[in-house]
Short mmCIF file of C-alpha atoms in Angstrom, two decimals:
data_model
loop_
_atom_site.label_atom_id
_atom_site.label_comp_id
_atom_site.label_asym_id
_atom_site.label_seq_id
_atom_site.Cartn_x
_atom_site.Cartn_y
_atom_site.Cartn_z
CA MET A 1 119.44 94.64 129.23
CA THR A 2 116.17 96.24 128.14
CA LEU A 3 116.74 99.60 126.47
CA ILE A 4 113.26 100.28 125.10
CA LEU A 5 109.95 99.34 126.77
CA LEU A 6 106.45 100.20 125.55
CA ASN A 7 103.39 99.44 127.69
CA ALA A 8 99.78 100.18 126.69
CA LEU A 9 101.03 102.89 124.32
CA GLU A 10 98.43 104.43 122.01
CA LYS A 11 98.82 107.04 119.30
CA LYS A 12 95.81 108.90 117.91
CA VAL A 13 95.60 111.33 115.02
CA GLN A 14 92.65 113.76 115.03
CA GLY A 15 90.91 111.58 117.61
CA GLU A 16 91.27 108.36 115.60
CA LEU A 17 93.51 105.51 116.73
CA LEU A 18 96.60 105.16 114.53
CA PHE A 19 98.11 102.20 116.42
CA ARG A 20 98.49 100.68 119.87
CA ALA A 21 101.38 98.71 121.36
CA ALA A 22 100.25 96.58 124.32
CA HIS A 23 103.73 95.44 125.34
CA LEU A 24 106.98 95.65 123.40
CA LYS A 25 110.56 95.59 124.58
CA ALA A 26 114.01 95.39 123.02
CA GLY A 27 117.53 95.24 124.38
CA ALA A 28 121.19 95.65 123.49
CA GLY A 29 122.35 93.50 120.59
CA GLU A 30 118.87 93.11 119.10
CA ARG A 31 118.16 94.22 115.52
CA VAL A 32 114.45 95.01 115.15
CA GLY A 33 112.87 95.33 111.71
CA ILE A 34 109.72 97.50 111.80
CA ILE A 35 107.29 96.74 108.99
CA GLY A 36 103.74 97.61 107.95
CA ARG A 37 101.74 99.23 105.19
CA ASN A 38 102.27 102.87 104.20
CA GLY A 39 100.37 105.10 106.60
CA SER A 40 100.18 102.49 109.38
CA GLY A 41 102.34 104.60 111.72
CA LYS A 42 105.89 103.20 111.42
CA SER A 43 107.61 106.59 111.10
CA THR A 44 105.38 107.96 113.87
CA LEU A 45 106.48 105.12 116.16
CA ALA A 46 110.12 105.94 115.40
CA LYS A 47 109.54 109.61 116.24
CA ILE A 48 107.85 108.65 119.52
CA ILE A 49 110.81 106.45 120.51
CA ALA A 50 113.24 109.20 119.46
CA GLY A 51 111.39 111.73 121.59
CA GLU A 52 110.24 113.88 118.67
CA ASP A 53 106.54 113.06 119.17
CA THR A 54 105.16 113.21 122.71
CA ALA A 55 101.43 113.30 121.86
CA TYR A 56 100.60 109.74 122.93
CA THR A 57 99.15 107.88 125.90
CA GLY A 58 100.68 104.97 127.79
CA ASN A 59 104.21 104.29 128.97
CA LEU A 60 107.51 104.52 127.12
CA VAL A 61 110.92 103.89 128.67
CA VAL A 62 114.10 104.61 126.70
CA GLN A 63 117.47 104.03 128.38
CA GLY A 64 120.72 105.13 126.79
CA ASP A 65 121.78 107.67 124.16
CA LEU A 66 119.88 107.45 120.88
CA GLN A 67 120.63 108.47 117.30
CA TYR A 68 117.71 108.83 114.87
CA VAL A 69 118.03 109.11 111.08
CA PRO A 70 114.59 109.95 109.59
CA GLN A 71 113.56 109.52 105.97
CA ILE A 72 115.67 111.90 103.96
CA ALA A 73 113.95 114.92 102.43
CA ILE A 74 116.15 116.37 99.71
CA SER A 75 116.47 120.15 99.90
CA ASP A 76 119.98 120.76 98.51
CA ASN A 77 119.94 120.32 94.73
CA SER A 78 123.72 119.92 94.64
CA LEU A 79 123.49 116.56 96.40
CA SER A 80 121.69 113.38 95.38
CA GLY A 81 119.35 111.57 97.75
CA GLY A 82 121.97 108.86 98.17
CA GLN A 83 124.69 111.35 99.11
CA VAL A 84 122.52 113.02 101.75
CA GLU A 85 121.48 109.62 103.14
CA ILE A 86 125.05 108.33 103.33
CA ALA A 87 126.28 111.45 105.13
CA ALA A 88 123.50 111.17 107.73
CA LEU A 89 124.11 107.44 108.23
CA ARG A 90 127.88 107.85 108.59
CA THR A 91 127.40 110.56 111.22
CA ALA A 92 124.92 108.51 113.28
CA ILE A 93 126.89 105.23 113.10
CA ALA A 94 130.20 106.95 113.97
CA LYS A 95 128.73 108.10 117.30
CA ASN A 96 128.18 104.43 118.27
CA PRO A 97 125.03 105.15 120.30
CA ALA A 98 123.31 102.69 122.62
CA ILE A 99 120.22 102.89 120.37
CA LEU A 100 120.17 103.51 116.61
CA VAL A 101 116.85 104.21 114.85
CA LEU A 102 116.80 104.31 111.04
CA ASP A 103 113.80 105.10 108.82
CA GLU A 104 114.06 103.63 105.29
CA PRO A 105 117.88 103.89 105.21
CA THR A 106 118.36 102.13 101.85
CA ALA A 107 115.67 103.99 99.87
CA ASN A 108 118.22 106.20 98.07
CA LEU A 109 121.29 103.96 98.18
CA ASP A 110 122.87 102.14 95.25
CA GLU A 111 123.92 98.50 95.58
CA GLY A 112 127.45 99.29 96.76
CA HIS A 113 126.29 101.53 99.58
CA GLN A 114 123.53 99.08 100.51
CA ASN A 115 126.23 96.44 101.03
CA TRP A 116 128.30 98.94 103.03
CA LEU A 117 125.33 99.72 105.28
CA CYS A 118 124.56 96.03 105.90
CA LYS A 119 128.14 95.38 106.99
CA CYS A 120 128.07 98.39 109.34
CA LEU A 121 124.78 97.35 110.92
CA LEU A 122 125.90 93.74 111.41
CA LYS A 123 128.99 95.02 113.27
CA TYR A 124 126.92 97.37 115.45
CA HIS A 125 126.43 95.96 118.97
CA GLY A 126 123.79 98.33 120.33
CA LEU A 127 120.00 98.18 119.88
CA LEU A 128 119.04 98.72 116.25
CA LEU A 129 115.53 99.65 115.07
CA VAL A 130 115.09 99.79 111.29
CA ILE A 131 111.95 100.77 109.40
CA SER A 132 112.27 99.28 105.94
CA HIS A 133 110.47 97.83 102.94
CA ASP A 134 113.81 96.49 101.70
CA ARG A 135 113.35 92.72 101.93
CA ASN A 136 117.03 92.07 101.28
CA LEU A 137 118.09 94.35 104.16
CA LEU A 138 115.52 92.84 106.54
CA THR A 139 116.59 89.31 105.60
CA GLN A 140 120.24 90.08 106.31
CA ILE A 141 120.01 92.00 109.57
CA ALA A 142 116.69 91.53 111.42
CA SER A 143 116.67 89.27 114.48
CA CYS A 144 113.16 90.37 115.48
CA ILE A 145 110.15 91.89 113.70
CA TRP A 146 107.71 94.51 114.93
CA GLU A 147 104.68 94.67 112.64
CA ILE A 148 101.98 97.35 112.64
CA LYS A 149 98.84 95.77 111.23
CA ASP A 150 95.16 96.47 111.86
CA LYS A 151 96.20 99.33 114.20
CA CYS A 152 98.15 96.98 116.49
CA CYS A 153 101.92 96.74 116.85
CA SER A 154 102.91 93.13 117.53
CA GLU A 155 106.22 91.28 117.86
CA PHE A 156 107.62 88.24 116.08
CA ARG A 157 110.73 86.73 117.67
CA GLY A 158 112.88 85.49 114.83
CA SER A 159 114.35 86.38 111.45
CA TYR A 160 112.46 88.12 108.65
CA GLU A 161 112.60 84.93 106.58
CA ASN A 162 110.93 82.96 109.40
CA TYR A 163 108.39 85.75 109.79
CA VAL A 164 107.45 85.47 106.10
CA VAL A 165 107.09 81.68 106.32
CA LYS A 166 105.00 81.96 109.50
CA SER A 167 102.81 84.68 107.96
CA GLU A 168 102.16 82.58 104.86
CA LYS A 169 101.24 79.57 107.00
CA ASN A 170 98.95 81.69 109.20
CA TYR A 171 97.28 83.07 106.07
CA GLN A 172 96.59 79.58 104.72
CA GLN A 173 95.27 78.39 108.07
CA GLN A 174 92.99 81.41 108.45
CA THR A 175 91.79 80.95 104.87
CA ASN A 176 90.87 77.32 105.62
CA LEU A 177 89.09 78.32 108.86
CA TYR A 178 87.19 81.07 107.05
CA ARG A 179 86.11 78.69 104.26
CA TYR A 180 84.95 76.14 106.88
CA GLN A 181 83.04 78.90 108.68
CA ILE A 182 81.27 79.91 105.44
CA LYS A 183 80.40 76.25 104.77
CA LYS A 184 78.90 75.85 108.28
CA GLN A 185 76.98 79.11 107.90
CA LYS A 186 75.34 77.79 104.74
CA GLU A 187 74.53 74.45 106.42
CA ILE A 188 72.98 76.18 109.46
CA ALA A 189 71.07 78.63 107.27
CA ALA A 190 69.63 75.69 105.35
CA ALA A 191 68.73 73.89 108.62
CA VAL A 192 67.06 77.05 109.99
CA GLN A 193 65.07 77.42 106.79
CA ARG A 194 63.89 73.80 107.02
CA LYS A 195 62.78 74.35 110.63
CA LYS A 196 60.85 77.47 109.65
CA GLN A 197 59.18 75.65 106.78
CA LYS A 198 58.31 72.78 109.12
CA ALA A 199 56.87 75.25 111.64
CA ALA A 200 54.77 76.87 108.92
CA SER A 201 53.49 73.44 107.86
CA VAL A 202 52.59 72.52 111.46
CA ARG A 203 50.84 75.85 111.97
CA LYS A 204 48.67 75.33 108.87
CA GLY A 205 47.89 71.66 109.67
CA LYS A 206 47.89 70.85 105.97
CA LYS A 207 47.32 67.08 106.26
CA MET A 208 44.54 67.40 108.89
CA GLY A 209 40.85 67.44 108.40
CA ARG A 210 38.74 70.49 109.20
CA PHE A 211 37.63 69.33 112.68
CA GLU A 212 41.16 68.08 113.60
CA ARG A 213 42.68 71.44 112.61
CA LYS A 214 40.13 73.19 114.79
CA ASP A 215 40.75 70.96 117.81
CA THR A 216 44.57 71.19 117.57
CA LYS A 217 44.89 74.88 116.73
CA ASN A 218 46.39 75.94 120.07
CA LEU A 219 48.71 72.92 120.21
CA ARG A 220 49.88 73.50 116.63
CA GLU A 221 50.52 77.18 117.33
CA THR A 222 52.53 76.36 120.47
CA THR A 223 54.55 73.69 118.64
CA ALA A 224 55.23 75.97 115.64
CA ALA A 225 56.27 78.84 117.91
CA ARG A 226 58.68 76.50 119.76
CA MET A 227 60.18 75.33 116.46
CA GLU A 228 60.64 78.93 115.26
CA LYS A 229 62.22 79.87 118.58
CA ASN A 230 64.68 76.98 118.27
CA ALA A 231 65.49 78.04 114.71
CA HIS A 232 66.11 81.61 115.84
CA LYS A 233 68.28 80.38 118.73
CA MET A 234 70.32 78.20 116.33
CA LEU A 235 70.87 81.18 114.03
CA LYS A 236 72.00 83.46 116.89
CA GLN A 237 74.44 80.83 118.18
CA SER A 238 75.85 80.50 114.68
CA GLN A 239 76.31 84.26 114.37
CA ARG A 240 78.11 84.43 117.72
CA ALA A 241 80.46 81.64 116.59
CA ASN A 242 81.36 83.46 113.36
CA ASN A 243 84.52 85.15 114.66
CA VAL A 244 86.96 84.26 111.87
CA GLU A 245 87.59 87.29 109.68
CA LYS A 246 88.18 86.91 105.98
CA PRO A 247 91.96 87.12 105.41
CA GLN A 248 93.17 89.81 103.06
CA ALA A 249 94.40 88.00 99.97
CA GLN A 250 97.61 89.05 98.24
CA PHE A 251 97.17 90.60 94.83
CA GLU A 252 97.72 87.99 92.12
CA VAL A 253 97.78 88.14 88.34
CA LYS A 254 97.13 84.77 86.68
CA VAL A 255 96.82 86.14 83.15
CA LEU A 256 97.27 89.77 82.12
CA MET A 257 94.67 90.36 79.42
CA ALA A 258 96.27 93.25 77.56
CA SER A 259 96.05 93.76 73.79
CA LEU A 260 99.21 95.80 73.29
CA PRO A 261 100.51 96.94 69.89
CA ALA A 262 102.88 94.27 68.50
CA PHE A 263 106.48 94.79 67.41
CA LYS A 264 107.09 93.75 63.80
CA GLY A 265 110.89 93.72 63.94
CA LYS A 266 113.43 91.96 66.17
CA THR A 267 114.67 95.11 67.93
CA VAL A 268 112.95 97.65 70.17
CA VAL A 269 116.06 99.75 70.87
CA ASP A 270 119.36 99.77 68.99
CA ALA A 271 122.05 102.10 70.38
CA ASP A 272 125.17 102.38 68.21
CA ARG A 273 128.29 103.99 69.72
CA MET A 274 126.22 106.53 71.61
CA MET A 275 127.64 109.13 74.00
CA LEU A 276 125.79 110.17 77.16
CA THR A 277 126.45 113.37 79.09
CA HIS A 278 124.67 115.41 81.76
CA ASN A 279 125.60 119.03 82.57
CA LYS A 280 128.76 118.54 80.44
CA GLU A 281 129.77 115.54 82.56
CA LYS A 282 130.56 112.36 80.63
CA LEU A 283 128.41 109.42 81.78
CA LEU A 284 128.74 106.86 78.94
CA GLU A 285 131.21 106.70 76.07
CA GLN A 286 130.97 104.80 72.77
CA THR A 287 128.17 102.59 74.07
CA SER A 288 126.25 100.08 71.96
CA PHE A 289 123.42 97.80 73.03
CA LYS A 290 120.16 96.29 71.77
CA VAL A 291 116.83 95.59 73.41
CA LYS A 292 114.61 92.83 72.01
CA PRO A 293 110.79 92.60 72.25
CA GLY A 294 109.65 91.01 75.52
CA GLU A 295 112.88 91.63 77.44
CA LYS A 296 112.68 92.95 80.99
CA ILE A 297 115.94 94.71 81.70
CA ALA A 298 117.19 95.90 85.09
CA LEU A 299 119.43 98.96 84.69
CA THR A 300 121.84 99.15 87.63
CA GLY A 301 124.85 101.21 88.69
CA PRO A 302 126.11 103.59 91.39
CA ASN A 303 124.23 106.75 92.33
CA GLY A 304 124.90 109.44 89.75
CA SER A 305 126.23 107.03 87.11
CA GLY A 306 123.58 108.00 84.54
CA LYS A 307 120.75 105.46 84.82
CA SER A 308 117.94 108.04 84.79
CA THR A 309 119.72 110.03 82.07
CA LEU A 310 119.91 106.91 79.87
CA LEU A 311 116.15 106.29 80.30
CA ASN A 312 115.51 109.89 79.25
CA ALA A 313 117.81 109.49 76.24
CA ILE A 314 115.86 106.43 75.06
CA PHE A 315 112.54 108.17 75.65
CA ASN A 316 113.68 111.22 73.65
CA HIS A 317 115.22 109.15 70.81
CA GLU A 318 118.54 110.96 71.20
CA LYS A 319 121.44 110.77 68.77
CA ASN A 320 122.61 107.26 67.81
CA ILE A 321 119.63 105.65 69.59
CA PHE A 322 117.17 103.93 67.25
CA VAL A 323 113.75 103.16 68.73
CA SER A 324 111.27 100.98 66.83
CA LYS A 325 108.44 102.87 65.16
CA ASP A 326 106.09 100.29 66.73
CA ALA A 327 107.13 101.34 70.24
CA LYS A 328 104.54 103.17 72.32
CA ILE A 329 106.64 104.32 75.28
CA GLY A 330 105.32 104.85 78.78
CA ILE A 331 107.75 106.50 81.22
CA PHE A 332 107.51 106.78 85.00
CA LYS A 333 109.64 109.15 87.05
CA GLN A 334 108.85 110.21 90.61
CA ASN A 335 109.66 113.86 89.86
CA LEU A 336 107.53 113.89 86.71
CA ILE A 337 103.89 113.89 87.81
CA THR A 338 101.61 115.04 84.97
CA LEU A 339 98.07 114.50 86.21
CA PRO A 340 94.92 116.65 85.83
CA LEU A 341 94.46 117.66 89.48
CA GLN A 342 90.84 118.81 89.07
CA GLU A 343 89.63 115.56 87.51
CA ASN A 344 87.86 112.78 89.39
CA ILE A 345 90.11 109.73 89.91
CA ALA A 346 87.49 107.24 88.70
CA ASP A 347 86.82 109.16 85.47
CA PHE A 348 90.53 109.65 84.81
CA VAL A 349 91.39 105.97 85.32
CA ARG A 350 88.50 104.79 83.10
CA ARG A 351 89.64 107.17 80.39
CA LYS A 352 93.30 106.08 80.46
CA THR A 353 93.34 102.35 81.13
CA VAL A 354 92.91 99.63 78.49
CA LEU A 355 92.56 96.84 81.08
CA ASP A 356 89.46 95.50 82.83
CA ILE A 357 88.37 98.22 85.24
CA GLN A 358 87.71 95.80 88.13
CA PHE A 359 91.24 94.42 87.76
CA VAL A 360 92.64 97.97 87.79
CA ARG A 361 90.67 98.80 90.95
CA ARG A 362 92.09 95.72 92.70
CA PHE A 363 95.57 96.67 91.53
CA MET A 364 95.15 100.22 92.84
CA GLY A 365 93.98 98.85 96.19
CA ALA A 366 97.05 96.63 96.46
CA LEU A 367 99.29 99.62 95.72
CA GLY A 368 97.64 101.63 98.49
CA LEU A 369 94.80 103.43 96.67
CA PRO A 370 91.71 101.56 97.95
CA GLU A 371 88.02 102.09 97.18
CA LYS A 372 87.70 105.21 99.36
CA TYR A 373 89.90 107.12 96.90
CA TRP A 374 87.83 106.22 93.84
CA ASP A 375 85.49 109.24 93.89
CA LYS A 376 88.06 111.81 95.08
CA LYS A 377 89.69 114.56 93.06
CA ILE A 378 93.24 113.82 91.93
CA GLY A 379 94.38 117.07 93.58
CA SER A 380 93.37 115.74 97.03
CA LEU A 381 96.05 113.04 96.95
CA SER A 382 99.36 113.28 98.80
CA GLY A 383 102.69 113.30 96.94
CA GLY A 384 103.20 109.56 97.43
CA GLU A 385 99.63 108.81 96.36
CA LEU A 386 100.07 110.91 93.20
CA CYS A 387 103.16 108.82 92.37
CA LYS A 388 101.13 105.63 92.77
CA LEU A 389 98.32 106.91 90.54
CA GLN A 390 100.84 108.01 87.91
CA LEU A 391 102.40 104.52 88.04
CA VAL A 392 99.00 102.84 87.66
CA ILE A 393 98.19 104.94 84.59
CA VAL A 394 101.54 104.19 82.93
CA LEU A 395 101.27 100.45 83.62
CA THR A 396 97.65 99.92 82.58
CA SER A 397 97.69 102.04 79.41
CA GLU A 398 98.25 100.81 75.83
CA LYS A 399 102.03 101.30 76.15
CA ASN A 400 104.06 98.32 74.92
CA PHE A 401 107.45 99.64 76.07
CA LEU A 402 107.86 100.81 79.67
CA LEU A 403 110.69 102.88 81.17
CA LEU A 404 110.38 102.87 84.98
CA ASP A 405 112.73 104.96 87.13
CA GLU A 406 112.76 103.75 90.75
CA PRO A 407 109.11 102.60 90.83
CA THR A 408 109.61 100.81 94.18
CA ASN A 409 110.87 103.70 96.35
CA PHE A 410 107.48 104.68 97.79
CA LEU A 411 105.90 101.20 98.00
CA ASP A 412 105.44 99.00 101.06
CA VAL A 413 105.93 95.22 100.95
CA VAL A 414 102.31 94.48 99.95
CA ALA A 415 102.45 97.03 97.13
CA LEU A 416 105.85 95.69 96.02
CA HIS A 417 104.36 92.21 95.70
CA ALA A 418 101.50 93.61 93.59
CA LEU A 419 103.89 95.47 91.30
CA GLU A 420 106.02 92.34 90.90
CA GLU A 421 102.94 90.26 90.05
CA PHE A 422 101.95 92.77 87.38
CA LEU A 423 105.36 93.20 85.77
CA MET A 424 106.18 89.48 85.74
CA ARG A 425 103.13 88.98 83.51
CA TYR A 426 103.39 92.22 81.56
CA PRO A 427 103.54 91.14 77.88
CA GLY A 428 105.48 94.18 76.64
CA THR A 429 109.11 95.30 76.87
CA LEU A 430 110.51 96.83 80.06
CA ILE A 431 113.62 98.71 81.21
CA PHE A 432 113.61 99.67 84.88
CA VAL A 433 115.91 101.24 87.45
CA SER A 434 115.72 99.90 91.00
CA HIS A 435 118.05 99.43 93.96
CA ASP A 436 115.77 96.71 95.38
CA LYS A 437 117.71 93.47 94.85
CA SER A 438 114.71 91.20 95.47
CA PHE A 439 112.58 93.17 93.03
CA CYS A 440 115.29 93.01 90.34
CA SER A 441 115.80 89.26 90.78
CA HIS A 442 112.06 88.60 90.46
CA ILE A 443 111.47 90.75 87.38
CA ALA A 444 114.61 91.03 85.25
CA THR A 445 115.39 88.65 82.41
CA ARG A 446 118.60 90.59 81.76
CA THR A 447 120.75 93.14 83.61
CA LEU A 448 122.69 96.10 82.20
CA SER A 449 125.01 97.88 84.61
CA ILE A 450 126.73 101.26 84.23
CA TYR A 451 130.30 100.96 85.46
CA LYS A 452 133.13 103.45 84.85
CA HIS A 453 131.37 105.11 81.89
CA HIS A 454 130.63 101.79 80.21
CA LEU A 455 127.46 99.72 79.96
CA VAL A 456 128.18 96.17 81.07
CA ASP A 457 125.89 93.39 79.83
CA PHE A 458 126.06 90.45 82.26
CA ALA A 459 124.04 88.24 79.90
CA LYS A 460 126.36 87.26 77.05
CA GLU A 461 123.68 85.21 75.38
CA GLU A 462 120.00 85.60 74.63
CA VAL A 463 117.69 85.24 77.59
CA ASP A 464 114.31 83.60 77.20
CA PRO A 465 111.79 86.10 78.66
CA VAL A 466 109.65 83.19 79.89
CA PRO A 467 112.08 80.47 81.06
CA LYS A 468 110.68 76.98 81.39
CA THR A 469 111.29 75.59 84.88
CA ASP A 470 109.73 73.40 87.53
CA LEU A 471 108.69 76.58 89.36
CA PRO A 472 104.86 76.15 89.01
CA LEU A 473 105.03 72.58 90.37
CA LEU A 474 107.30 73.61 93.26
CA ARG A 475 104.96 76.48 94.15
CA LEU A 476 102.03 74.05 94.21
CA GLU A 477 103.96 71.68 96.51
CA TYR A 478 104.84 74.64 98.74
CA ASP A 479 101.17 75.69 99.00
CA ARG A 480 100.21 72.14 99.97
CA ALA A 481 103.00 72.00 102.56
CA LEU A 482 101.67 75.19 104.18
CA LEU A 483 98.44 73.32 104.94
CA ASP A 484 100.19 70.20 106.27
CA PRO A 485 100.66 70.36 110.09
CA LYS A 486 103.39 67.69 109.83
CA VAL A 487 105.65 70.01 107.79
CA ASN A 488 107.93 72.11 110.01
CA ILE A 489 109.28 75.61 109.41
CA SER A 490 112.73 74.29 108.45
CA GLN A 491 111.24 72.22 105.60
CA LEU A 492 109.14 75.18 104.44
CA ARG A 493 112.21 77.42 104.50
CA THR A 494 114.12 74.94 102.31
CA MET A 495 111.28 74.86 99.77
CA SER A 496 111.04 78.66 99.86
CA GLN A 497 114.77 78.95 99.12
CA LYS A 498 114.43 76.59 96.13
CA ILE A 499 111.58 78.72 94.76
CA LYS A 500 113.63 81.91 95.18
CA SER A 501 116.60 80.27 93.48
CA LEU A 502 114.47 79.27 90.47
CA GLU A 503 112.91 82.74 90.32
CA LYS A 504 116.40 84.28 90.14
CA ASN A 505 117.45 81.91 87.38
#
C-alpha cells in the first residue's frame, strides 16, 4: 500500500529551484535512505513530507499517522547530544506510527546506541524514511535509495550497497563516453580545419596561372563557399551531438606532499598512570598508554565516557602525560572555532597552509567549500561551513600530530570520502574520535576504547601504519571490472567486499 506519493513536486528558495521530484512513491514495509550533498534539500524534503513546509508546488499525498524526528539542536546544557537524540527516537518509535521520518539519527549516537537503533528500525514494519550520511546505517537498513543530485530527486530500487556499485559503474561508463566525445571533438575540429584550409587554397587558386585564375574566379569562389558551408555544418552537428557532461570525479590523494617536522624519538605520547576527571566526575583511573609516530588511533567509547576530555588532556600536556617536544599539535573541535571573521578566505588559507594551494582548493571543494567561496569573508560562512574551514586549516598546516574530535559529524558522503583520502595518506600521527564505523575502519591502524573508566587497547601488538597487502592490485582489478559489460553486479559486490575486508585489516 502506497503511503507517500510525490508527483511533479518542486521546491524553490528565493525564486531558485532547490530540487524537483517528478514521481516518487513508497509504501508500508519499505525503508528509504535519503542521500545527497549538504545543502541539496534533504532536510527540506523531510519537512515537506512531515507537513512542516508547505511552500512548494506539485502534488504530495501522505496517508497514515507520521512521526518526524529532525536533526537535534542542543539547547539544554545538562544533556549531551546523544541523550537528547535517544530520548526523541525512543518517543517516536514507541508510538509505532505508519510513517517514521528520521533526519541524521545517528549523528550524536555512540556505537552501542547505533546498534540499538539499527535493531529497532529493522523490527519496524511501517514506512521508514531516513536521511543519513552514515554508510553503515544505510547498508544495514535501506531497501531503497532516494538521491537528490543536480536538483533532481531520483529513486534507486535496491540496497545501499547495490546503489554504490551501480553508481561507480555509471561513473566509469560516463567517464568513458566523455573521453570518447572529447576524442571525436578533436577529430572533427581537425577535419573542419582541413576543409577550411582546402577552401582557402581553392579560393586563391595557388597552382593556377594568371589567366586560369581569372577565368575560374567565380567557380573557385562558389566551390570554396560550399566547402566552408560544409565545414560549418559539420561543426554544428558535432556541437549538437556533444551531450555527455563531464562526470564529477571523486577527490583522490595519490601522494600527500607535506614536509612535516619529524619525530626524533620512538614515542609521541606517553601516559603513565594518569587520572582523568571532568566536573569532579571520574572518567579514567590509573591509565597508561603510548602513541608511536605514524599511528592513526581511533578513540571510541560510549557518550560521556571521556573521549573529548582525553583529547584535551593530551593537547594541554596534563599531569602524567608526556608529549614529545617534536610534536606540533593541531586540534579540531566543532565547538572551538577560532577564525578571523573579517579576513578573506583566500588570503587566510594561503597564509595558513603548507600544501600546494591548488590541492587545497580541490580539497575544500570536495568538503563543500567550492570556488564561489574563495573570495568571501570568513564571517559570511554558516556554522557548518566555518567548521569545514577550521578542519581544512588544521589538516593542511605544518602540524605533525592531529587530534580530531568528531570531524565527520557535519560531512556528507562525498566530503567523508575526501577526508578519508586525506587522512589515509597523512604522514603524521593522528588520534581521532568518531562514531562512524566505516570511517574508523578505513583510517585507524589501532583502536583505543574507553570502557568502565579504563582505556582498552584492542591491538596487543605493534601495528604497521602502512600494511602491505594485495589491496592496490585488487582495486585495479575492480576498476577494470567496472568497465567490463560481462561482469555482473554480484561479481562486483564480491570484489567490493574483499576490498573492504582488506581495508579493515
